[in-house]
mmCIF file with all atom_site columns, C-alpha atoms in Angstrom:
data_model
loop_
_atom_site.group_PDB
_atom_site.id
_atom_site.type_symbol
_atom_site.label_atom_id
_atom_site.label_alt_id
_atom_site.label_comp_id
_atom_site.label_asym_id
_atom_site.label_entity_id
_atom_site.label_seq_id
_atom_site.pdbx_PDB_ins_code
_atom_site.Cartn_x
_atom_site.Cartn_y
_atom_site.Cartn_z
_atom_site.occupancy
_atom_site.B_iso_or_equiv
_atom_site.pdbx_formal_charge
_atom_site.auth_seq_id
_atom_site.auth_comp_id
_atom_site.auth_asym_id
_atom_site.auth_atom_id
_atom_site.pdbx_PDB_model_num
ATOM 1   C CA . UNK A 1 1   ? 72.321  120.712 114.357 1.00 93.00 ? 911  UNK A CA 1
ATOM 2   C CA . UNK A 1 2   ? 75.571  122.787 113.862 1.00 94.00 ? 912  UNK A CA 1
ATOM 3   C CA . UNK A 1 3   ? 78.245  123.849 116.180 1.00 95.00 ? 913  UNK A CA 1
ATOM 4   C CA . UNK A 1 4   ? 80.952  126.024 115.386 1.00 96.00 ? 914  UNK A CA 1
ATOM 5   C CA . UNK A 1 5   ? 84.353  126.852 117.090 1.00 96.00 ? 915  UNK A CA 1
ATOM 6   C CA . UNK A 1 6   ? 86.257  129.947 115.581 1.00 95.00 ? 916  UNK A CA 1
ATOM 7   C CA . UNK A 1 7   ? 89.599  130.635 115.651 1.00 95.00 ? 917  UNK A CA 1
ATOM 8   C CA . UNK A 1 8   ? 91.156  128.039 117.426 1.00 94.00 ? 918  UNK A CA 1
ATOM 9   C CA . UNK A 1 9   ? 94.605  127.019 117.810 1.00 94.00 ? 919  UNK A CA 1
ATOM 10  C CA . UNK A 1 10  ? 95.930  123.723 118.494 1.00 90.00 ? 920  UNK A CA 1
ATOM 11  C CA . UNK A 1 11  ? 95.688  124.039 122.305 1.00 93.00 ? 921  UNK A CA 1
ATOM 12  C CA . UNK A 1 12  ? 92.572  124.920 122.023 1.00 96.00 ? 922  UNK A CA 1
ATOM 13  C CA . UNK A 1 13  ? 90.661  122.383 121.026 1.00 97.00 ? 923  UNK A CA 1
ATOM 14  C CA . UNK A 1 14  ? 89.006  121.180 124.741 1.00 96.00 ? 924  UNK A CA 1
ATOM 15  C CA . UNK A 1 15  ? 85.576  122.300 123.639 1.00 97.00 ? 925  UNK A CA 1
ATOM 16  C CA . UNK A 1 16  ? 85.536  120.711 120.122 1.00 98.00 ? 926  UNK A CA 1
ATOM 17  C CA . UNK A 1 17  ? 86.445  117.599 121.997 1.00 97.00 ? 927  UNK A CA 1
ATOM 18  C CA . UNK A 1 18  ? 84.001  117.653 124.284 1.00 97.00 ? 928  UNK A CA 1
ATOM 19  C CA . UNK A 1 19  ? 80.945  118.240 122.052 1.00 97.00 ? 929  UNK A CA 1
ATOM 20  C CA . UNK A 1 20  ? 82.249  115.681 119.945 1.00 98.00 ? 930  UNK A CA 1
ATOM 21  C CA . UNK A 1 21  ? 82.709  113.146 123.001 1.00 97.00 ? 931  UNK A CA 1
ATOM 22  C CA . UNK A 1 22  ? 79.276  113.838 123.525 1.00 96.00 ? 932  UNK A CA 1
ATOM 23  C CA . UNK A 1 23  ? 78.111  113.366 120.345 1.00 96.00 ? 933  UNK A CA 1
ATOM 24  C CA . UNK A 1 24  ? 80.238  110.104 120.242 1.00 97.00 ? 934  UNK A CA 1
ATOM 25  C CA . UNK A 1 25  ? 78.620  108.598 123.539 1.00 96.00 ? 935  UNK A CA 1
ATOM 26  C CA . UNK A 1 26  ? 74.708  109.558 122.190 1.00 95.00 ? 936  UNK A CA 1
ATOM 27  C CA . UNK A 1 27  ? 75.717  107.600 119.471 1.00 95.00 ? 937  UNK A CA 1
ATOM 28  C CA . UNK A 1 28  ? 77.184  104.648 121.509 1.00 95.00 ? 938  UNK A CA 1
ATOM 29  C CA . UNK A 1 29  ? 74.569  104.752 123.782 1.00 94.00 ? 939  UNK A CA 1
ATOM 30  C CA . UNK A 1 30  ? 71.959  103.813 121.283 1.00 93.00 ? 940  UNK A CA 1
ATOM 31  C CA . UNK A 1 31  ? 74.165  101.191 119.533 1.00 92.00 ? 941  UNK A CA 1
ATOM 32  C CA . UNK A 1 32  ? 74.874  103.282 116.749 1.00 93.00 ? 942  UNK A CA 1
ATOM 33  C CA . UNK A 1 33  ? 78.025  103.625 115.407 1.00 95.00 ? 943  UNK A CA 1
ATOM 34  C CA . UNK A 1 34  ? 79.044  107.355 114.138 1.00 96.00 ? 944  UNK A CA 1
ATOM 35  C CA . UNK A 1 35  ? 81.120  108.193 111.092 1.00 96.00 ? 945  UNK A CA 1
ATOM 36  C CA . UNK A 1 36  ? 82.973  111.154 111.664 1.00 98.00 ? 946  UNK A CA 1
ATOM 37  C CA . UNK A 1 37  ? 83.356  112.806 108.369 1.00 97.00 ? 947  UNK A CA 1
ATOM 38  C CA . UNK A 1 38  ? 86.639  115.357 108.262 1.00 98.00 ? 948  UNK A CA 1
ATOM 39  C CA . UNK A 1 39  ? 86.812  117.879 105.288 1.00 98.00 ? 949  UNK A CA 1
ATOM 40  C CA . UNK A 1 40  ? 89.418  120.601 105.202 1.00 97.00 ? 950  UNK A CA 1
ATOM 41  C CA . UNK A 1 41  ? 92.230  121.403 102.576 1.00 95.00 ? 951  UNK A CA 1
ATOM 42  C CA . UNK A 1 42  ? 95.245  119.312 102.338 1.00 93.00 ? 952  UNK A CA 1
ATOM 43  C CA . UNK A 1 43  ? 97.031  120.143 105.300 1.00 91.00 ? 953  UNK A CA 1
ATOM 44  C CA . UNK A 1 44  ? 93.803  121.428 107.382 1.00 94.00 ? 954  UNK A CA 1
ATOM 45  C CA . UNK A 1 45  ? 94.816  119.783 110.240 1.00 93.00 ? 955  UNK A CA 1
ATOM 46  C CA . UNK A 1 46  ? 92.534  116.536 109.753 1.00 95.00 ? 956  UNK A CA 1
ATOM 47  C CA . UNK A 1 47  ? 94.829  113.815 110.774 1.00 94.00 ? 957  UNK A CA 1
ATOM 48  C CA . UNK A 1 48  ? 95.978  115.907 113.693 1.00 94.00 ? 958  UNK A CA 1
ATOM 49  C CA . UNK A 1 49  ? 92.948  116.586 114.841 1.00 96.00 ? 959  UNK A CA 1
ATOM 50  C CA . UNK A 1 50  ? 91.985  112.578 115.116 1.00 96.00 ? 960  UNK A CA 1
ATOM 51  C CA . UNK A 1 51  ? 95.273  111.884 116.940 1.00 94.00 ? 961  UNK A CA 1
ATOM 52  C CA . UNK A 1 52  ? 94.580  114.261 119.243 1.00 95.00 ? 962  UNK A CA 1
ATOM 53  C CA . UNK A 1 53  ? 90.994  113.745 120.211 1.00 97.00 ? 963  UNK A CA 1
ATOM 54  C CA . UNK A 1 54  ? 91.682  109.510 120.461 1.00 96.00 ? 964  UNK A CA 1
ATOM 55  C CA . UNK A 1 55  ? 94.738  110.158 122.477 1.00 93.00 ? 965  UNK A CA 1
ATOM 56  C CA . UNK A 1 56  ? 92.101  111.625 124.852 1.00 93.00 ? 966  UNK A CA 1
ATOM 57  C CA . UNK A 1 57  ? 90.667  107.566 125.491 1.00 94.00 ? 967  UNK A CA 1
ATOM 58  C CA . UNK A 1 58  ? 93.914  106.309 126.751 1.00 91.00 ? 968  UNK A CA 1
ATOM 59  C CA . UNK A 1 59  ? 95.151  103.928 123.671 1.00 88.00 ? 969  UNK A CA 1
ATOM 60  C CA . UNK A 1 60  ? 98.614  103.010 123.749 1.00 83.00 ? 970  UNK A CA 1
ATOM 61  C CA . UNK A 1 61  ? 98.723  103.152 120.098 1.00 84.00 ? 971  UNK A CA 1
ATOM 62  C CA . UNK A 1 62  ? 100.334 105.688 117.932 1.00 85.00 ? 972  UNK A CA 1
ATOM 63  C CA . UNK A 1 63  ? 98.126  107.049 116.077 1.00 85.00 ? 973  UNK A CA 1
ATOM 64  C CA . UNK A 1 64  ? 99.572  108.757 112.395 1.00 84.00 ? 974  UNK A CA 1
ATOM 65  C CA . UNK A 1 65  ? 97.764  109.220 109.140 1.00 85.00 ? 975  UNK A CA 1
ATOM 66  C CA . UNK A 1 66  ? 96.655  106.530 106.986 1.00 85.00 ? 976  UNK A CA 1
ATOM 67  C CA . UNK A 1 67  ? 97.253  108.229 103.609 1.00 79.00 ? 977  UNK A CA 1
ATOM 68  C CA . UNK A 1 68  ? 99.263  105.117 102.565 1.00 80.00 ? 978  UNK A CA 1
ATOM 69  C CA . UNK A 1 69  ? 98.050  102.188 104.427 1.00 86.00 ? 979  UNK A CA 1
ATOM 70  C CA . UNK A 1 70  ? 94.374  103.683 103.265 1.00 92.00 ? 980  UNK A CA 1
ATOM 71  C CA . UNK A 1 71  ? 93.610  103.148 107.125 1.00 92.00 ? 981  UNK A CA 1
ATOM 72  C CA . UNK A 1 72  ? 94.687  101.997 110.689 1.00 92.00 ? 982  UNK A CA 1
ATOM 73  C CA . UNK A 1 73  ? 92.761  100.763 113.483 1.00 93.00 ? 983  UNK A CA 1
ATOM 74  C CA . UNK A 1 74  ? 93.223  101.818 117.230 1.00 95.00 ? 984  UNK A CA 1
ATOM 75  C CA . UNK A 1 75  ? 91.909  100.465 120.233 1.00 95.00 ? 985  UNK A CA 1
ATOM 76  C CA . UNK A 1 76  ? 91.497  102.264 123.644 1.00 95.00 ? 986  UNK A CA 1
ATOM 77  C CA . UNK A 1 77  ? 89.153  101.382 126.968 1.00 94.00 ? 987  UNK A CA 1
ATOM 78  C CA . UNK A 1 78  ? 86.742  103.148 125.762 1.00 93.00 ? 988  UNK A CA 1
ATOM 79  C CA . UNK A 1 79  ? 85.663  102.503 122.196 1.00 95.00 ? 989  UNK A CA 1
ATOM 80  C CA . UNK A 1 80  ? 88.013  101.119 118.819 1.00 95.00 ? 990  UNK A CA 1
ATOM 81  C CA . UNK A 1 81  ? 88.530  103.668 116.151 1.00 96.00 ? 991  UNK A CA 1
ATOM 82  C CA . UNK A 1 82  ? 88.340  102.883 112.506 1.00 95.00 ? 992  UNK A CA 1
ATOM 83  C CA . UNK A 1 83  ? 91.169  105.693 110.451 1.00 95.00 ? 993  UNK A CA 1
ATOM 84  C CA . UNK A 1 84  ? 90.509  106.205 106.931 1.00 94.00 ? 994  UNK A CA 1
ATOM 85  C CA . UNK A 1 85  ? 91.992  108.299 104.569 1.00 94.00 ? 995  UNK A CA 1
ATOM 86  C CA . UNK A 1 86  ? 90.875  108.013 100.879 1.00 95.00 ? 996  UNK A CA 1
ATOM 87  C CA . UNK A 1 87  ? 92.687  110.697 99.350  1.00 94.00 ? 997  UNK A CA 1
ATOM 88  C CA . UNK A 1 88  ? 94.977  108.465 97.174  1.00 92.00 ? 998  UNK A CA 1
ATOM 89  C CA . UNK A 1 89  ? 91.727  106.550 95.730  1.00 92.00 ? 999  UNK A CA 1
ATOM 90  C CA . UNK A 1 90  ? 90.733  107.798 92.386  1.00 89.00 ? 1000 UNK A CA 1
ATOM 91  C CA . UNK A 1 91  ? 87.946  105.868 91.575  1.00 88.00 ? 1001 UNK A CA 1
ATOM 92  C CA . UNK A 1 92  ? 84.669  103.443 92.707  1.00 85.00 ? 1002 UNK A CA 1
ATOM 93  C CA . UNK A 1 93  ? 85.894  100.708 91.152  1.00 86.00 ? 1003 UNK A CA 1
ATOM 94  C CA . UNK A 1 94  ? 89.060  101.281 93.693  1.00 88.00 ? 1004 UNK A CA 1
ATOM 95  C CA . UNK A 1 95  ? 86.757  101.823 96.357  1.00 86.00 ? 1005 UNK A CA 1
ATOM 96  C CA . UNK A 1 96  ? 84.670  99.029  95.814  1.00 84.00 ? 1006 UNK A CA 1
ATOM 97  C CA . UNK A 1 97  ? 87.389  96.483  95.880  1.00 86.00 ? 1007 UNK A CA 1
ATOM 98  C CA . UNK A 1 98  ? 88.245  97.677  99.322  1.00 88.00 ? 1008 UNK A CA 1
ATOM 99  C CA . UNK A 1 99  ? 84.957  96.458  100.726 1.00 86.00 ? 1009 UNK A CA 1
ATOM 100 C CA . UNK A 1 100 ? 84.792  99.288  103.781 1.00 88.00 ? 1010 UNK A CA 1
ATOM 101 C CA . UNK A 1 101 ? 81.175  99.853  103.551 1.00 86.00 ? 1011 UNK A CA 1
ATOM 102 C CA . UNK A 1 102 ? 81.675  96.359  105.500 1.00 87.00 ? 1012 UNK A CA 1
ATOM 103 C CA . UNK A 1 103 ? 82.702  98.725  108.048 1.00 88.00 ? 1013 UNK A CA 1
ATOM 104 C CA . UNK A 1 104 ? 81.082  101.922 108.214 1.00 90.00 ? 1014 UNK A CA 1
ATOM 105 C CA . UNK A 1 105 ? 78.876  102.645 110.484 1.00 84.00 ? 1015 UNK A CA 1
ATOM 106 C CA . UNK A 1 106 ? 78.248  99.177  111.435 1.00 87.00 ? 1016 UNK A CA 1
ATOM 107 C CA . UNK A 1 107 ? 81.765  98.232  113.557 1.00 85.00 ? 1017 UNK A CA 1
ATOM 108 C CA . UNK A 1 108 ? 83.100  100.952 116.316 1.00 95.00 ? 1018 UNK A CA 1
ATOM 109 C CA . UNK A 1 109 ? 83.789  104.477 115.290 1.00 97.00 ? 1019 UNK A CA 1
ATOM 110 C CA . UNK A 1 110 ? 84.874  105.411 111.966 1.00 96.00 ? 1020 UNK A CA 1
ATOM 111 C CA . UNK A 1 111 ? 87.084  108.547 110.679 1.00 97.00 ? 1021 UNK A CA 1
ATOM 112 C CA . UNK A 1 112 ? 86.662  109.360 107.242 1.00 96.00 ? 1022 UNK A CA 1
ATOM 113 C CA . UNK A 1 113 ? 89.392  111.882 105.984 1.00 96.00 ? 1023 UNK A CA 1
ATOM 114 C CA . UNK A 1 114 ? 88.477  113.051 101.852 1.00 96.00 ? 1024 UNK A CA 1
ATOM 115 C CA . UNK A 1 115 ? 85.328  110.694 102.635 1.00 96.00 ? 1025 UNK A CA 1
ATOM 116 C CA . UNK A 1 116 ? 83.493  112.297 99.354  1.00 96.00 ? 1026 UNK A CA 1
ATOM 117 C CA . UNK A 1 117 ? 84.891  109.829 96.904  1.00 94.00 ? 1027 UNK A CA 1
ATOM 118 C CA . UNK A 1 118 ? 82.562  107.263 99.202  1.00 94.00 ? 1028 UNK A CA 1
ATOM 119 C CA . UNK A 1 119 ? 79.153  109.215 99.312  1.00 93.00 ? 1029 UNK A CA 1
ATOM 120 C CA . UNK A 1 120 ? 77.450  106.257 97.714  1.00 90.00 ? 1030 UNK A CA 1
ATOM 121 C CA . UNK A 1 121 ? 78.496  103.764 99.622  1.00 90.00 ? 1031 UNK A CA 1
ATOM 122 C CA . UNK A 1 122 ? 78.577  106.260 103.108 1.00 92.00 ? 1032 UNK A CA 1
ATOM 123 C CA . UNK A 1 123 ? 75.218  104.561 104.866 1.00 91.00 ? 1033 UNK A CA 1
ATOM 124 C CA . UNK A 1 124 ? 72.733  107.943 105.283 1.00 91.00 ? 1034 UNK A CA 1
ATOM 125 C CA . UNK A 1 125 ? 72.532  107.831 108.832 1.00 93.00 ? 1035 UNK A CA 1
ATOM 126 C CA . UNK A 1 126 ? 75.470  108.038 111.746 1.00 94.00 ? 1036 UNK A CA 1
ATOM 127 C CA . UNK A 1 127 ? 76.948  111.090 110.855 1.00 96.00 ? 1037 UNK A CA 1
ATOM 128 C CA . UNK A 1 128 ? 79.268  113.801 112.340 1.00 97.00 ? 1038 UNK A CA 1
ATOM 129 C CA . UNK A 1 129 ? 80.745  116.118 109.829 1.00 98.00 ? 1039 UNK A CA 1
ATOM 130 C CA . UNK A 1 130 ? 83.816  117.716 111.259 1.00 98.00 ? 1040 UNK A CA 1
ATOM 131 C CA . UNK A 1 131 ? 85.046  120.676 108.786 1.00 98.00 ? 1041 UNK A CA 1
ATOM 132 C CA . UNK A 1 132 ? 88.739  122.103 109.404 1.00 98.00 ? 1042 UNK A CA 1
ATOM 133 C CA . UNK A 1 133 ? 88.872  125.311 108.088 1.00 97.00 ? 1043 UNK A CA 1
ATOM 134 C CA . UNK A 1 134 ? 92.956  126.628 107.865 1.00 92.00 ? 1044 UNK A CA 1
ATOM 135 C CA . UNK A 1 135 ? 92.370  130.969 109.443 1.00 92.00 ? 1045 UNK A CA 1
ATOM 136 C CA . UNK A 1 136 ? 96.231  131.043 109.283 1.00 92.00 ? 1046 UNK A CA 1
ATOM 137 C CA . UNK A 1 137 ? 99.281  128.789 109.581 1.00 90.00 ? 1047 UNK A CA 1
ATOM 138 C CA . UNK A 1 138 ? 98.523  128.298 113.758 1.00 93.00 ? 1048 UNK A CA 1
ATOM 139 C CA . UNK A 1 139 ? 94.618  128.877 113.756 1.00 95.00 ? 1049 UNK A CA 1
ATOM 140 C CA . UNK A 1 140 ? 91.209  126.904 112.448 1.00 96.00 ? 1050 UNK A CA 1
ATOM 141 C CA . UNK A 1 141 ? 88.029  126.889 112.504 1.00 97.00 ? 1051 UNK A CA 1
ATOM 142 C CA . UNK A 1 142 ? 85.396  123.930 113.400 1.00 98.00 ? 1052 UNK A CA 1
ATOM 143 C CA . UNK A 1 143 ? 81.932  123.150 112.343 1.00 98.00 ? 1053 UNK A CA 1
ATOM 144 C CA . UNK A 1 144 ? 80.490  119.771 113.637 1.00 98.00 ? 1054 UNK A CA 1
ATOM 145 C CA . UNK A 1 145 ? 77.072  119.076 112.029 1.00 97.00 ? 1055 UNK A CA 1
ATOM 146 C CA . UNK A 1 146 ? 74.821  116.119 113.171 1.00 96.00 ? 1056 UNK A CA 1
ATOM 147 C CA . UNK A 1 147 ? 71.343  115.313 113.029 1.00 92.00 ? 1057 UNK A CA 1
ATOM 148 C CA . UNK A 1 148 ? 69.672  115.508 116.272 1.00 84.00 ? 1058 UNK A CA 1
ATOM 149 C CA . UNK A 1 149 ? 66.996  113.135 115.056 1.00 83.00 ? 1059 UNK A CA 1
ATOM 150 C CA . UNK A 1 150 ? 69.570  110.666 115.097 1.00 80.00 ? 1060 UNK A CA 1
ATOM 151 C CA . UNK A 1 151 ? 70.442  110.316 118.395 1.00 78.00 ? 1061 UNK A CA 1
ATOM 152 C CA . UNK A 1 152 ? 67.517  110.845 120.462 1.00 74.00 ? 1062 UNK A CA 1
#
């Protein structure tokens, strides 16, 4: 399944949310535990997008991008929140030291910024793709693809 959401600016972002909230909860639901998969362009608006979405679930925690610490973890009422970012890893072999297909898909919700380098070791099943597409300096574009098979 596909949903899009054209030219959006920042404040406008409710119904993205809320489809992915949904999404989210059909997942939960069923035990399952989603991978939310962000692609965009450096700068797309990725991390940004996460903050604001989890801010939604009442954490108390800050929530910034994981580009160095490769990713944090955040906690609210209603679900914790794994935040990678794998844009600094180069390699497999760097990946495969890290040991996070320990975590995906298999402990709370994951957010996978530049999650391509980890196709291999990405479990098939428990995705949302979530692609950030820069219109102009104020205004993107969403796509959220799932497969409904998955969460009936």
């Amino acid at each position: 399944m596909k949903a899009s959401f054209l030219s959006l600016r920042e404040s406008e972002l409710n119904p993205v949310f809320l489809s992915l909230d949904q999404l989210v909860k059909q997942f939960l639901e069923k035990n399952r535990f989603p991978m939310i998969l962000l692609t965009g362009e450096m700068g797309a608006g990725k991390t940004t997008f996460i903050r604001e979405w989890y801010s939604r679930f009442g954490t108390e925690s800050s929530i910034n991008s994981p580009t160095f610490s490769l990713y944090n973890i955040y906690d609210s009422p209603n679900f914790r929140l794994y935040h990678f970012d794998l844009y600094r890893l180069k390699t497999l072999e760097e990946l495969d030291e890290l040991g996070f297909e320990e975590i995906w898909g298999k402990e709370a919700v994951s957010a996978i910024e530049w999650w391509q380098i980890a196709e291999l070791y990405l479990p098939k099943t428990n995705r949302i793709r979530l692609s950030i597409d820069a219109d102009s300096i104020e205004v993107r574009s969403y796509t959220l693809e799932w497969s409904e098979e998955e969460i009936r």
